[in-house]
PDB file of C-alpha atoms in Angstrom:
ATOM      1  CA  SER A   1     -34.355 -22.366 -84.240  1.00 89.00           C
ATOM      2  CA  ALA A   2     -33.984 -20.471 -80.738  1.00 91.00           C
ATOM      3  CA  ASP A   3     -35.074 -23.876 -79.049  1.00 93.00           C
ATOM      4  CA  ASP A   4     -32.166 -25.679 -80.897  1.00 94.00           C
ATOM      5  CA  LEU A   5     -29.653 -23.265 -79.751  1.00 94.00           C
ATOM      6  CA  ILE A   6     -30.996 -23.502 -76.217  1.00 95.00           C
ATOM      7  CA  ARG A   7     -30.889 -27.079 -76.323  1.00 95.00           C
ATOM      8  CA  LEU A   8     -27.117 -26.946 -77.400  1.00 94.00           C
ATOM      9  CA  LEU A   9     -25.914 -24.348 -74.882  1.00 96.00           C
ATOM     10  CA  SER A  10     -27.767 -26.648 -72.316  1.00 95.00           C
ATOM     11  CA  TYR A  11     -25.817 -29.655 -73.691  1.00 95.00           C
ATOM     12  CA  LEU A  12     -22.360 -27.953 -73.591  1.00 94.00           C
ATOM     13  CA  ASN A  13     -23.149 -26.886 -69.866  1.00 95.00           C
ATOM     14  CA  SER A  14     -23.999 -30.278 -68.825  1.00 95.00           C
ATOM     15  CA  LYS A  15     -20.561 -31.710 -70.149  1.00 94.00           C
ATOM     16  CA  ASN A  16     -18.930 -29.102 -68.501  1.00 91.00           C
ATOM     17  CA  ASP A  17     -16.260 -29.538 -71.079  1.00 92.00           C
ATOM     18  CA  SER A  18     -13.395 -26.701 -70.114  1.00 93.00           C
ATOM     19  CA  THR A  19     -12.229 -26.726 -73.874  1.00 94.00           C
ATOM     20  CA  ALA A  20     -15.755 -25.831 -75.270  1.00 94.00           C
ATOM     21  CA  LEU A  21     -16.668 -23.646 -72.302  1.00 95.00           C
ATOM     22  CA  SER A  22     -13.374 -21.758 -72.753  1.00 96.00           C
ATOM     23  CA  LEU A  23     -14.019 -21.147 -76.572  1.00 95.00           C
ATOM     24  CA  LEU A  24     -17.512 -20.031 -75.795  1.00 95.00           C
ATOM     25  CA  SER A  25     -16.029 -17.302 -73.368  1.00 96.00           C
ATOM     26  CA  ILE A  26     -13.652 -15.782 -75.694  1.00 96.00           C
ATOM     27  CA  ASN A  27     -15.932 -13.066 -76.729  1.00 95.00           C
ATOM     28  CA  PRO A  28     -19.048 -12.085 -74.681  1.00 94.00           C
ATOM     29  CA  GLY A  29     -20.739 -10.573 -77.517  1.00 95.00           C
ATOM     30  CA  LEU A  30     -21.960  -7.368 -75.251  1.00 96.00           C
ATOM     31  CA  ASP A  31     -21.078  -5.999 -72.167  1.00 94.00           C
ATOM     32  CA  ILE A  32     -21.534  -8.560 -69.372  1.00 94.00           C
ATOM     33  CA  ALA A  33     -21.583  -7.334 -65.815  1.00 91.00           C
ATOM     34  CA  GLU A  34     -18.954  -9.222 -63.808  1.00 90.00           C
ATOM     35  CA  ASP A  35     -20.796  -8.429 -60.445  1.00 91.00           C
ATOM     36  CA  GLN A  36     -23.856 -10.445 -62.138  1.00 93.00           C
ATOM     37  CA  PHE A  37     -22.141 -13.124 -63.857  1.00 95.00           C
ATOM     38  CA  SER A  38     -19.326 -15.602 -63.250  1.00 95.00           C
ATOM     39  CA  PHE A  39     -19.365 -16.960 -66.662  1.00 96.00           C
ATOM     40  CA  ALA A  40     -20.547 -15.627 -70.030  1.00 97.00           C
ATOM     41  CA  GLY A  41     -20.182 -17.939 -73.125  1.00 97.00           C
ATOM     42  CA  PHE A  42     -21.420 -16.427 -76.394  1.00 97.00           C
ATOM     43  CA  LYS A  43     -22.034 -17.481 -80.040  1.00 96.00           C
ATOM     44  CA  GLY A  44     -23.562 -15.151 -82.536  1.00 96.00           C
ATOM     45  CA  GLY A  45     -23.660 -14.941 -86.465  1.00 94.00           C
ATOM     46  CA  SER A  46     -25.122 -12.795 -88.993  1.00 93.00           C
ATOM     47  CA  GLU A  47     -25.721 -12.350 -92.582  1.00 91.00           C
ATOM     48  CA  PRO A  48     -27.979  -9.774 -94.568  1.00 89.00           C
ATOM     49  CA  GLY A  49     -31.272  -9.885 -93.100  1.00 91.00           C
ATOM     50  CA  VAL A  50     -30.508 -12.221 -90.057  1.00 94.00           C
ATOM     51  CA  MET A  51     -28.699 -11.809 -86.563  1.00 96.00           C
ATOM     52  CA  SER A  52     -28.400 -14.279 -83.888  1.00 97.00           C
ATOM     53  CA  LEU A  53     -27.320 -13.733 -80.415  1.00 98.00           C
ATOM     54  CA  ASN A  54     -26.881 -16.498 -78.124  1.00 98.00           C
ATOM     55  CA  TRP A  55     -25.414 -16.793 -74.375  1.00 98.00           C
ATOM     56  CA  LEU A  56     -24.847 -19.187 -71.766  1.00 97.00           C
ATOM     57  CA  LEU A  57     -24.686 -17.406 -68.462  1.00 97.00           C
ATOM     58  CA  LYS A  58     -23.823 -18.272 -64.880  1.00 96.00           C
ATOM     59  CA  THR A  59     -24.523 -15.914 -62.368  1.00 96.00           C
ATOM     60  CA  THR A  60     -22.537 -14.980 -59.305  1.00 95.00           C
ATOM     61  CA  THR A  61     -25.027 -16.858 -57.083  1.00 95.00           C
ATOM     62  CA  GLY A  62     -24.972 -20.093 -59.055  1.00 94.00           C
ATOM     63  CA  LYS A  63     -27.862 -19.789 -61.407  1.00 96.00           C
ATOM     64  CA  THR A  64     -27.555 -20.743 -64.985  1.00 96.00           C
ATOM     65  CA  TYR A  65     -29.292 -19.252 -67.977  1.00 96.00           C
ATOM     66  CA  ALA A  66     -29.359 -19.748 -71.854  1.00 96.00           C
ATOM     67  CA  LEU A  67     -30.448 -16.725 -73.769  1.00 96.00           C
ATOM     68  CA  SER A  68     -31.258 -16.834 -77.550  1.00 97.00           C
ATOM     69  CA  MET A  69     -32.278 -13.840 -79.512  1.00 97.00           C
ATOM     70  CA  THR A  70     -32.699 -14.065 -83.317  1.00 96.00           C
ATOM     71  CA  TRP A  71     -34.139 -11.445 -85.766  1.00 95.00           C
ATOM     72  CA  ASN A  72     -34.976 -12.662 -89.381  1.00 94.00           C
ATOM     73  CA  ASN A  73     -36.377 -10.173 -92.153  1.00 93.00           C
ATOM     74  CA  ALA A  74     -35.878 -11.430 -95.770  1.00 89.00           C
ATOM     75  CA  ALA A  75     -37.620  -8.472 -97.107  1.00 92.00           C
ATOM     76  CA  ALA A  76     -35.183  -5.719 -95.473  1.00 90.00           C
ATOM     77  CA  PRO A  77     -32.055  -5.255 -93.591  1.00 90.00           C
ATOM     78  CA  ILE A  78     -32.541  -5.499 -89.833  1.00 93.00           C
ATOM     79  CA  ASP A  79     -31.825  -2.680 -87.529  1.00 95.00           C
ATOM     80  CA  GLU A  80     -28.771  -4.145 -85.880  1.00 95.00           C
ATOM     81  CA  THR A  81     -28.201  -1.168 -83.592  1.00 96.00           C
ATOM     82  CA  LEU A  82     -31.760  -1.648 -82.316  1.00 97.00           C
ATOM     83  CA  PHE A  83     -31.363  -5.390 -81.952  1.00 97.00           C
ATOM     84  CA  LEU A  84     -28.173  -5.042 -80.078  1.00 97.00           C
ATOM     85  CA  SER A  85     -29.683  -2.390 -77.737  1.00 97.00           C
ATOM     86  CA  LEU A  86     -32.618  -4.855 -76.898  1.00 97.00           C
ATOM     87  CA  ALA A  87     -30.086  -7.621 -76.237  1.00 97.00           C
ATOM     88  CA  GLN A  88     -28.032  -5.466 -73.920  1.00 97.00           C
ATOM     89  CA  SER A  89     -31.068  -4.459 -72.049  1.00 96.00           C
ATOM     90  CA  THR A  90     -32.057  -8.094 -71.816  1.00 96.00           C
ATOM     91  CA  LEU A  91     -28.893  -9.140 -70.134  1.00 96.00           C
ATOM     92  CA  TYR A  92     -28.982  -6.115 -67.684  1.00 93.00           C
ATOM     93  CA  LEU A  93     -32.467  -7.486 -66.632  1.00 93.00           C
ATOM     94  CA  ILE A  94     -30.831 -10.966 -65.623  1.00 92.00           C
ATOM     95  CA  LYS A  95     -30.382 -10.797 -61.836  1.00 85.00           C
ATOM     96  CA  PRO A  96     -27.865 -13.162 -59.979  1.00 84.00           C
TER      97      PRO A  96
END
């Protein structure tokens, strides 16, 4: 669930494990504004009918956020373009 994913990202953040954080930061998932974020850790996944996008974000002013977005539809393929657009718009809304 999104709650579980947020708790996991929060746990990883609290441990401040440089190896775990560096692995999360290899691929930011989408466009991450460097003037907004000093760190962006990402873990995503998908399969037919499911897409999950999850970020651990640290702003340039020191705030920390966890964002989890999941779309499920067992009856039909999801609109990946729309979902990625919604996620990108959400990231742009987070202000340092």
